[in-house]
């Protein structure tokens, strides 16, 4: 009888897991994996098969795939390389598996996570059930409030590209005995990468883009967590973003030196010395947040996060120049709601008010540009309640769109309540609602 994901843990004698692959391909486990892959959607891999075609493909080919998995002979396809621009410059390379490989990786993840999860550190927050970035931010603030007003901000250079396969597999093998599972994971790590139609081999790294990659990254960095715990440090880690909180600069410099040595010698990774620093927390950012310098620090949105949002909004507004205001506002709403929901812990509200004003200014500028001619501008201003003389004086003032968008005639014609009626999300109002209901 095949073991289920719930029962495939350890036997009563405490020996390593057996028949783990049977748990992976068990009917209920595969059903849950298929449901998750279909709900996540995502791009096609190198075979160009869309998620919508996966179910019908499995009806014809699953017996063969299952047989290969149980025999330890399954060969994954190469991943498709996709370059995603980073907000701070450069690109992040994703490796998109085929939908079949995404399904198998998801099934593996569902069985492996319950095995490793109980042993992970309480200070690790990324890619774990019941844990989130916001919990890490709250814990970081608590450390600062205790008087740990220096942070050791460690940046791992190209972490997902540099993971040593032998080291990773040795750590997986500590808790997994099924050689078929170990062999399959290594094959996923070594599956080639296709870019511009050519497939290249991969000797290091665990490509971002597959369901298994987050769990593997936590397995690698769990040794870092255990080392920090053994030394008695106060820290928060979210994926490869790790901050250690200390009381003095001198102790921070000692921690930075010793941890850099540990990461590079023991984990075979590289610390980015340019981006890593020992500094005051209010001069750094952690998961998009920063803090004030007060003894009881208050959370605020980091400057870089504000710049990133403005960049995304500018791009959407550029695309909206030929569309109605209602269409543009509807397009902005999802982004704005998601952003304010993530930053709902912020205690400094001024940035939300400033962003609201900036966005309304941009939308008034969009309207002014769309009107183009003086008589159109005068007519629309009169429709919004301005008298004829003032409307014509404003429409023919010779000033540019940005100046007019911030002038009193456009503010009077299109006040905040107008945009509220249009359905524009007010970041400040939304923040207040979220914090009242929290």
Short mmCIF file of C-alpha atoms in Angstrom, two decimals:
data_model
loop_
_atom_site.label_atom_id
_atom_site.label_comp_id
_atom_site.label_asym_id
_atom_site.label_seq_id
_atom_site.Cartn_x
_atom_site.Cartn_y
_atom_site.Cartn_z
CA UNK A 1 0.00 0.00 0.00
CA UNK A 2 1.36 3.43 -0.96
CA UNK A 3 2.22 5.86 1.82
CA UNK A 4 0.37 9.17 1.89
CA UNK A 5 2.11 12.54 2.42
CA UNK A 6 0.61 12.67 5.90
CA UNK A 7 1.94 9.27 6.97
CA UNK A 8 5.23 9.17 5.07
CA UNK A 9 7.28 10.65 7.92
CA UNK A 10 9.43 8.37 10.12
CA UNK A 11 8.77 4.88 11.34
CA UNK A 12 8.51 4.11 15.05
CA UNK A 13 12.18 3.13 15.27
CA UNK A 14 13.24 6.61 14.13
CA UNK A 15 15.00 5.37 11.00
CA UNK A 16 15.08 7.47 7.85
CA UNK A 17 12.04 7.61 5.60
CA UNK A 18 11.30 4.68 3.33
CA UNK A 19 9.14 4.46 0.22
CA UNK A 20 9.14 8.24 -0.13
CA UNK A 21 8.66 8.13 -3.89
CA UNK A 22 5.49 6.11 -3.37
CA UNK A 23 4.21 8.97 -1.23
CA UNK A 24 5.12 11.46 -3.98
CA UNK A 25 3.13 9.66 -6.70
CA UNK A 26 0.21 8.71 -4.43
CA UNK A 27 -3.12 9.64 -5.99
CA UNK A 28 -4.19 12.19 -3.36
CA UNK A 29 -0.79 13.88 -3.32
CA UNK A 30 -0.78 14.21 -7.11
CA UNK A 31 -4.35 15.51 -7.09
CA UNK A 32 -3.38 18.28 -4.66
CA UNK A 33 -0.26 19.07 -6.69
CA UNK A 34 -2.27 19.31 -9.91
CA UNK A 35 -4.78 21.63 -8.26
CA UNK A 36 -1.97 23.91 -7.01
CA UNK A 37 -0.19 24.04 -10.38
CA UNK A 38 -3.43 24.85 -12.20
CA UNK A 39 -4.33 27.59 -9.71
CA UNK A 40 -0.86 29.16 -9.98
CA UNK A 41 -1.08 29.16 -13.79
CA UNK A 42 2.27 30.54 -14.97
CA UNK A 43 4.17 30.50 -18.24
CA UNK A 44 4.92 27.50 -20.42
CA UNK A 45 8.36 25.87 -20.32
CA UNK A 46 10.62 24.72 -23.13
CA UNK A 47 7.92 22.40 -24.56
CA UNK A 48 5.46 25.35 -24.82
CA UNK A 49 2.71 23.30 -23.14
CA UNK A 50 0.30 25.64 -21.31
CA UNK A 51 -1.11 24.79 -17.89
CA UNK A 52 -4.56 24.38 -19.47
CA UNK A 53 -3.29 21.38 -21.47
CA UNK A 54 -1.72 19.57 -18.48
CA UNK A 55 -4.76 17.60 -17.34
CA UNK A 56 -5.47 16.08 -20.76
CA UNK A 57 -1.76 15.32 -21.24
CA UNK A 58 -1.66 13.41 -17.94
CA UNK A 59 -4.64 11.26 -18.93
CA UNK A 60 -2.56 9.86 -21.78
CA UNK A 61 0.96 9.90 -20.29
CA UNK A 62 0.76 9.70 -16.48
CA UNK A 63 1.16 5.86 -16.28
CA UNK A 64 4.48 6.13 -18.15
CA UNK A 65 5.68 9.09 -16.04
CA UNK A 66 4.70 7.37 -12.80
CA UNK A 67 6.51 4.19 -13.80
CA UNK A 68 9.68 6.18 -14.58
CA UNK A 69 9.49 7.98 -11.22
CA UNK A 70 9.06 4.75 -9.25
CA UNK A 71 11.93 3.15 -11.14
CA UNK A 72 14.19 6.16 -10.50
CA UNK A 73 14.57 6.76 -14.23
CA UNK A 74 12.62 9.98 -14.80
CA UNK A 75 14.57 12.67 -16.67
CA UNK A 76 13.41 16.28 -16.23
CA UNK A 77 13.34 18.68 -19.16
CA UNK A 78 15.60 21.76 -19.26
CA UNK A 79 14.20 24.94 -17.76
CA UNK A 80 13.44 28.00 -19.86
CA UNK A 81 15.52 31.02 -18.85
CA UNK A 82 13.54 34.23 -18.41
CA UNK A 83 15.26 37.49 -17.43
CA UNK A 84 13.25 39.75 -15.13
CA UNK A 85 14.50 43.32 -14.52
CA UNK A 86 15.39 44.02 -10.89
CA UNK A 87 13.99 47.21 -9.32
CA UNK A 88 17.50 48.34 -8.36
CA UNK A 89 19.03 47.55 -11.73
CA UNK A 90 20.30 44.38 -13.38
CA UNK A 91 18.22 41.28 -14.07
CA UNK A 92 17.00 38.30 -12.10
CA UNK A 93 17.24 35.03 -13.99
CA UNK A 94 14.28 32.70 -13.57
CA UNK A 95 14.21 29.10 -14.72
CA UNK A 96 10.71 28.09 -15.81
CA UNK A 97 10.18 24.30 -15.74
CA UNK A 98 7.70 22.59 -18.03
CA UNK A 99 4.24 22.20 -16.52
CA UNK A 100 4.83 18.46 -16.07
CA UNK A 101 8.02 19.15 -14.12
CA UNK A 102 6.23 21.83 -12.10
CA UNK A 103 3.64 19.20 -11.17
CA UNK A 104 6.30 16.69 -10.07
CA UNK A 105 8.23 19.34 -8.15
CA UNK A 106 5.04 20.42 -6.40
CA UNK A 107 4.30 16.81 -5.45
CA UNK A 108 7.86 16.46 -4.12
CA UNK A 109 7.49 19.69 -2.17
CA UNK A 110 4.27 18.52 -0.51
CA UNK A 111 5.99 15.39 0.78
CA UNK A 112 9.36 16.91 1.71
CA UNK A 113 8.16 20.04 3.47
CA UNK A 114 6.55 18.19 6.44
CA UNK A 115 9.84 16.32 6.89
CA UNK A 116 12.07 19.41 7.06
CA UNK A 117 9.68 22.06 8.41
CA UNK A 118 9.72 20.97 12.10
CA UNK A 119 13.51 21.32 12.16
CA UNK A 120 13.76 24.82 10.68
CA UNK A 121 14.61 27.80 12.86
CA UNK A 122 11.96 29.97 14.49
CA UNK A 123 13.89 32.95 13.08
CA UNK A 124 13.34 31.86 9.46
CA UNK A 125 10.22 33.38 7.84
CA UNK A 126 10.47 32.84 4.08
CA UNK A 127 8.53 30.22 2.09
CA UNK A 128 7.13 28.51 5.16
CA UNK A 129 3.51 27.72 6.09
CA UNK A 130 2.04 30.13 8.60
CA UNK A 131 4.97 32.53 8.29
CA UNK A 132 5.34 35.77 6.38
CA UNK A 133 7.56 38.73 5.61
CA UNK A 134 5.43 40.93 7.87
CA UNK A 135 6.12 38.67 10.84
CA UNK A 136 9.84 39.06 10.16
CA UNK A 137 9.45 42.85 10.02
CA UNK A 138 7.59 42.90 13.35
CA UNK A 139 10.23 40.72 14.99
CA UNK A 140 13.02 42.94 13.65
CA UNK A 141 11.33 46.00 15.13
CA UNK A 142 11.02 44.21 18.49
CA UNK A 143 14.78 43.57 18.52
CA UNK A 144 15.42 47.27 17.89
CA UNK A 145 13.02 48.23 20.66
CA UNK A 146 15.10 46.07 23.04
CA UNK A 147 18.05 48.38 22.40
CA UNK A 148 19.73 46.51 19.52
CA UNK A 149 20.21 49.63 17.44
CA UNK A 150 22.83 48.28 15.03
CA UNK A 151 22.10 45.83 12.24
CA UNK A 152 24.39 43.41 10.43
CA UNK A 153 22.80 43.33 6.98
CA UNK A 154 24.19 40.35 5.06
CA UNK A 155 23.61 40.21 1.31
CA UNK A 156 24.33 36.88 -0.37
CA UNK A 157 25.59 37.47 -3.88
CA UNK A 158 23.55 35.62 -6.53
CA UNK A 159 22.46 33.09 -3.92
CA UNK A 160 20.17 31.01 -6.16
CA UNK A 161 22.88 30.82 -8.83
CA UNK A 162 25.68 29.77 -6.47
CA UNK A 163 24.21 26.96 -4.35
CA UNK A 164 26.68 24.07 -4.33
CA UNK A 165 24.86 20.91 -5.46
CA UNK A 166 26.96 18.45 -3.44
CA UNK A 167 26.54 20.48 -0.27
CA UNK A 168 22.78 20.83 -0.82
CA UNK A 169 22.29 17.13 -1.54
CA UNK A 170 24.26 16.18 1.57
CA UNK A 171 21.85 18.24 3.66
CA UNK A 172 18.78 16.75 1.96
CA UNK A 173 20.19 13.26 2.54
CA UNK A 174 20.32 13.90 6.30
CA UNK A 175 16.55 13.32 6.42
CA UNK A 176 15.75 11.56 3.14
CA UNK A 177 16.91 7.99 2.54
CA UNK A 178 14.98 7.15 -0.65
CA UNK A 179 17.70 7.14 -3.32
CA UNK A 180 15.12 7.66 -6.08
CA UNK A 181 14.04 10.95 -4.51
CA UNK A 182 17.64 12.07 -4.00
CA UNK A 183 18.48 11.19 -7.59
CA UNK A 184 15.43 13.05 -8.88
CA UNK A 185 16.26 16.21 -6.91
CA UNK A 186 19.83 16.17 -8.24
CA UNK A 187 18.53 15.78 -11.77
CA UNK A 188 16.31 18.81 -11.27
CA UNK A 189 19.32 20.75 -10.01
CA UNK A 190 21.40 19.70 -13.01
CA UNK A 191 18.69 20.05 -15.67
CA UNK A 192 19.98 22.29 -18.43
CA UNK A 193 18.92 25.88 -19.04
CA UNK A 194 17.55 26.88 -22.43
CA UNK A 195 18.21 30.44 -23.61
CA UNK A 196 17.88 31.64 -27.21
CA UNK A 197 17.18 28.09 -28.33
CA UNK A 198 20.40 26.65 -26.89
CA UNK A 199 20.64 24.39 -23.81
CA UNK A 200 23.58 24.84 -21.45
CA UNK A 201 24.53 22.56 -18.56
CA UNK A 202 24.29 23.77 -14.95
CA UNK A 203 26.82 22.77 -12.28
CA UNK A 204 25.70 25.10 -9.48
CA UNK A 205 22.55 26.85 -8.35
CA UNK A 206 18.89 26.10 -7.86
CA UNK A 207 16.93 28.14 -10.42
CA UNK A 208 14.13 30.38 -9.18
CA UNK A 209 10.84 29.55 -10.81
CA UNK A 210 10.12 25.98 -9.72
CA UNK A 211 8.02 24.92 -6.69
CA UNK A 212 10.95 23.03 -5.13
CA UNK A 213 13.48 25.88 -5.17
CA UNK A 214 12.20 27.78 -2.06
CA UNK A 215 12.33 24.66 0.11
CA UNK A 216 15.83 23.81 -1.11
CA UNK A 217 17.01 27.33 -0.33
CA UNK A 218 15.74 26.98 3.25
CA UNK A 219 17.50 23.62 3.59
CA UNK A 220 20.80 25.23 2.55
CA UNK A 221 20.45 28.27 4.80
CA UNK A 222 19.21 26.31 7.82
CA UNK A 223 22.86 25.74 8.71
CA UNK A 224 23.32 29.52 8.86
CA UNK A 225 20.27 29.78 11.14
CA UNK A 226 21.60 27.07 13.45
CA UNK A 227 25.00 28.77 13.62
CA UNK A 228 23.40 32.09 14.56
CA UNK A 229 21.23 30.40 17.20
CA UNK A 230 24.23 28.60 18.67
CA UNK A 231 26.01 31.95 19.03
CA UNK A 232 22.97 33.46 20.75
CA UNK A 233 22.29 36.16 18.14
CA UNK A 234 18.99 37.94 17.55
CA UNK A 235 18.24 37.69 13.85
CA UNK A 236 15.56 37.47 11.18
CA UNK A 237 15.97 35.65 7.88
CA UNK A 238 13.59 35.72 4.94
CA UNK A 239 14.97 33.54 2.11
CA UNK A 240 18.47 34.93 1.42
CA UNK A 241 17.76 38.24 3.19
CA UNK A 242 19.30 38.01 6.68
CA UNK A 243 19.63 40.73 9.35
CA UNK A 244 21.36 40.29 12.71
CA UNK A 245 20.62 42.88 15.43
CA UNK A 246 23.32 43.88 17.93
CA UNK A 247 23.93 46.63 20.50
CA UNK A 248 27.19 48.18 19.28
CA UNK A 249 29.05 48.81 16.04
CA UNK A 250 32.07 46.90 17.30
CA UNK A 251 30.07 43.75 17.99
CA UNK A 252 28.37 44.18 14.60
CA UNK A 253 31.73 44.28 12.83
CA UNK A 254 32.85 41.13 14.64
CA UNK A 255 29.61 39.38 13.65
CA UNK A 256 29.97 40.48 10.03
CA UNK A 257 33.54 39.18 9.84
CA UNK A 258 32.81 35.80 11.41
CA UNK A 259 29.57 35.24 9.47
CA UNK A 260 31.23 36.13 6.17
CA UNK A 261 33.86 33.51 6.91
CA UNK A 262 31.19 30.93 7.82
CA UNK A 263 29.07 31.61 4.72
CA UNK A 264 31.98 31.46 2.31
CA UNK A 265 33.91 28.56 3.83
CA UNK A 266 31.14 26.34 5.19
CA UNK A 267 28.22 27.08 2.85
CA UNK A 268 30.34 27.72 -0.27
CA UNK A 269 28.38 30.92 -0.95
CA UNK A 270 29.60 34.47 -1.45
CA UNK A 271 28.79 37.56 0.60
CA UNK A 272 28.32 40.71 -1.46
CA UNK A 273 30.59 43.08 0.44
CA UNK A 274 29.35 46.10 -1.49
CA UNK A 275 25.71 45.62 -0.44
CA UNK A 276 26.34 44.15 3.02
CA UNK A 277 26.91 46.56 5.89
CA UNK A 278 26.98 47.18 9.63
CA UNK A 279 24.75 50.23 10.03
CA UNK A 280 21.87 51.84 11.85
CA UNK A 281 18.54 50.16 10.99
CA UNK A 282 16.94 53.45 9.97
CA UNK A 283 19.56 53.82 7.25
CA UNK A 284 18.82 50.36 5.84
CA UNK A 285 15.73 48.58 4.58
CA UNK A 286 14.43 45.12 5.41
CA UNK A 287 11.76 43.50 3.23
CA UNK A 288 10.69 46.91 1.93
CA UNK A 289 10.36 48.52 5.37
CA UNK A 290 12.59 50.86 7.35
CA UNK A 291 12.22 52.42 10.81
CA UNK A 292 12.47 55.77 12.55
CA UNK A 293 15.44 56.53 14.83
CA UNK A 294 13.34 56.73 18.02
CA UNK A 295 14.07 54.56 21.05
CA UNK A 296 10.76 52.87 20.36
CA UNK A 297 11.20 52.72 16.58
CA UNK A 298 8.21 53.13 14.33
CA UNK A 299 7.88 51.19 11.09
CA UNK A 300 7.80 53.13 7.84
CA UNK A 301 7.94 52.42 4.13
CA UNK A 302 11.53 52.45 2.86
CA UNK A 303 12.40 55.14 0.33
CA UNK A 304 13.31 52.52 -2.27
CA UNK A 305 9.87 50.94 -1.95
CA UNK A 306 8.23 54.31 -2.64
CA UNK A 307 10.43 54.86 -5.71
CA UNK A 308 9.59 51.38 -6.96
CA UNK A 309 5.85 52.00 -6.64
CA UNK A 310 6.11 55.33 -8.44
CA UNK A 311 8.02 53.67 -11.27
CA UNK A 312 5.27 51.04 -11.68
CA UNK A 313 2.55 53.69 -11.57
CA UNK A 314 4.34 55.84 -14.17
CA UNK A 315 4.50 52.86 -16.51
CA UNK A 316 0.78 52.19 -16.13
CA UNK A 317 -0.06 55.87 -16.63
CA UNK A 318 2.06 56.03 -19.78
CA UNK A 319 0.00 53.19 -21.18
CA UNK A 320 -3.19 55.01 -20.15
CA UNK A 321 -2.81 58.17 -22.21
CA UNK A 322 -5.30 57.04 -24.82
CA UNK A 323 -7.78 55.45 -22.39
CA UNK A 324 -10.60 56.79 -20.28
CA UNK A 325 -9.92 57.81 -16.69
CA UNK A 326 -12.22 55.04 -15.41
CA UNK A 327 -10.19 52.42 -17.29
CA UNK A 328 -6.90 53.80 -15.97
CA UNK A 329 -8.19 53.91 -12.39
CA UNK A 330 -9.42 50.31 -12.62
CA UNK A 331 -5.99 49.26 -13.90
CA UNK A 332 -4.26 50.98 -10.98
CA UNK A 333 -6.53 49.60 -8.25
CA UNK A 334 -5.09 46.08 -7.97
CA UNK A 335 -1.53 47.38 -7.70
CA UNK A 336 -2.47 50.02 -5.12
CA UNK A 337 -4.50 47.64 -2.93
CA UNK A 338 -1.75 45.01 -2.96
CA UNK A 339 0.89 47.61 -2.09
CA UNK A 340 -0.95 49.17 0.84
CA UNK A 341 -1.96 45.72 2.13
CA UNK A 342 1.71 44.71 2.30
CA UNK A 343 2.72 47.97 4.00
CA UNK A 344 -0.20 47.97 6.44
CA UNK A 345 2.22 47.76 9.39
CA UNK A 346 3.62 51.22 8.62
CA UNK A 347 3.21 53.64 11.50
CA UNK A 348 4.47 56.70 9.61
CA UNK A 349 1.55 57.72 7.43
CA UNK A 350 2.92 60.82 5.73
CA UNK A 351 4.30 58.86 2.79
CA UNK A 352 0.83 57.44 2.03
CA UNK A 353 -0.68 60.93 1.96
CA UNK A 354 2.14 62.21 -0.25
CA UNK A 355 1.69 59.31 -2.66
CA UNK A 356 -2.06 59.97 -2.86
CA UNK A 357 -1.42 63.61 -3.75
CA UNK A 358 1.27 62.66 -6.27
CA UNK A 359 -1.01 60.14 -7.99
CA UNK A 360 -3.95 62.52 -8.21
CA UNK A 361 -1.56 65.10 -9.67
CA UNK A 362 -0.49 62.53 -12.31
CA UNK A 363 -4.11 61.73 -13.16
CA UNK A 364 -5.01 65.42 -13.55
CA UNK A 365 -1.96 65.73 -15.80
CA UNK A 366 -3.23 62.78 -17.84
CA UNK A 367 -6.59 64.51 -18.29
CA UNK A 368 -4.97 67.80 -19.31
CA UNK A 369 -2.87 66.03 -21.94
CA UNK A 370 -5.89 64.16 -23.31
CA UNK A 371 -7.87 67.37 -23.77
CA UNK A 372 -5.12 68.82 -26.04
CA UNK A 373 -6.94 71.92 -27.35
CA UNK A 374 -7.75 75.08 -25.40
CA UNK A 375 -11.48 75.00 -26.14
CA UNK A 376 -11.69 71.35 -24.97
CA UNK A 377 -9.91 72.27 -21.75
CA UNK A 378 -12.15 75.29 -21.15
CA UNK A 379 -15.30 73.28 -21.87
CA UNK A 380 -14.32 70.49 -19.45
CA UNK A 381 -13.38 72.94 -16.71
CA UNK A 382 -16.76 74.66 -17.07
CA UNK A 383 -18.49 71.27 -16.87
CA UNK A 384 -16.72 70.77 -13.55
CA UNK A 385 -18.07 74.02 -12.12
CA UNK A 386 -15.56 76.74 -13.04
CA UNK A 387 -17.01 80.00 -14.38
CA UNK A 388 -16.44 80.82 -18.04
CA UNK A 389 -13.86 83.57 -17.50
CA UNK A 390 -11.67 81.48 -15.18
CA UNK A 391 -12.01 78.37 -17.33
CA UNK A 392 -10.79 80.19 -20.45
CA UNK A 393 -7.99 81.96 -18.57
CA UNK A 394 -6.78 78.60 -17.26
CA UNK A 395 -7.12 76.82 -20.61
CA UNK A 396 -5.04 79.47 -22.41
CA UNK A 397 -2.37 80.22 -19.78
CA UNK A 398 0.41 78.67 -21.89
CA UNK A 399 1.74 76.58 -19.04
CA UNK A 400 2.61 72.90 -19.37
CA UNK A 401 0.48 69.90 -18.34
CA UNK A 402 2.33 69.23 -15.07
CA UNK A 403 2.00 72.82 -13.88
CA UNK A 404 -1.69 72.94 -14.76
CA UNK A 405 -2.31 69.57 -13.07
CA UNK A 406 -1.11 71.09 -9.80
CA UNK A 407 -2.81 74.46 -10.22
CA UNK A 408 -5.90 75.57 -8.29
CA UNK A 409 -8.26 75.31 -11.28
CA UNK A 410 -7.58 71.56 -11.76
CA UNK A 411 -7.62 70.90 -8.01
CA UNK A 412 -10.98 72.64 -7.73
CA UNK A 413 -12.42 70.90 -10.79
CA UNK A 414 -11.07 67.45 -9.84
CA UNK A 415 -10.78 67.26 -6.03
CA UNK A 416 -10.11 64.09 -4.04
CA UNK A 417 -13.81 63.26 -3.75
CA UNK A 418 -14.05 63.11 -7.58
CA UNK A 419 -11.36 60.43 -7.73
CA UNK A 420 -12.97 58.62 -4.78
CA UNK A 421 -16.19 58.39 -6.80
CA UNK A 422 -14.20 57.07 -9.76
CA UNK A 423 -13.00 54.20 -7.55
CA UNK A 424 -9.38 55.34 -7.14
CA UNK A 425 -7.86 53.64 -4.11
CA UNK A 426 -6.66 56.18 -1.55
CA UNK A 427 -3.58 54.66 0.08
CA UNK A 428 -4.06 56.67 3.25
CA UNK A 429 -7.76 55.82 3.59
CA UNK A 430 -7.07 52.14 2.84
CA UNK A 431 -4.26 52.07 5.41
CA UNK A 432 -6.56 53.49 8.08
CA UNK A 433 -9.19 50.85 7.33
CA UNK A 434 -6.66 48.02 7.50
CA UNK A 435 -5.19 49.23 10.79
CA UNK A 436 -8.63 49.72 12.37
CA UNK A 437 -9.71 46.16 11.47
CA UNK A 438 -6.35 44.59 12.42
#
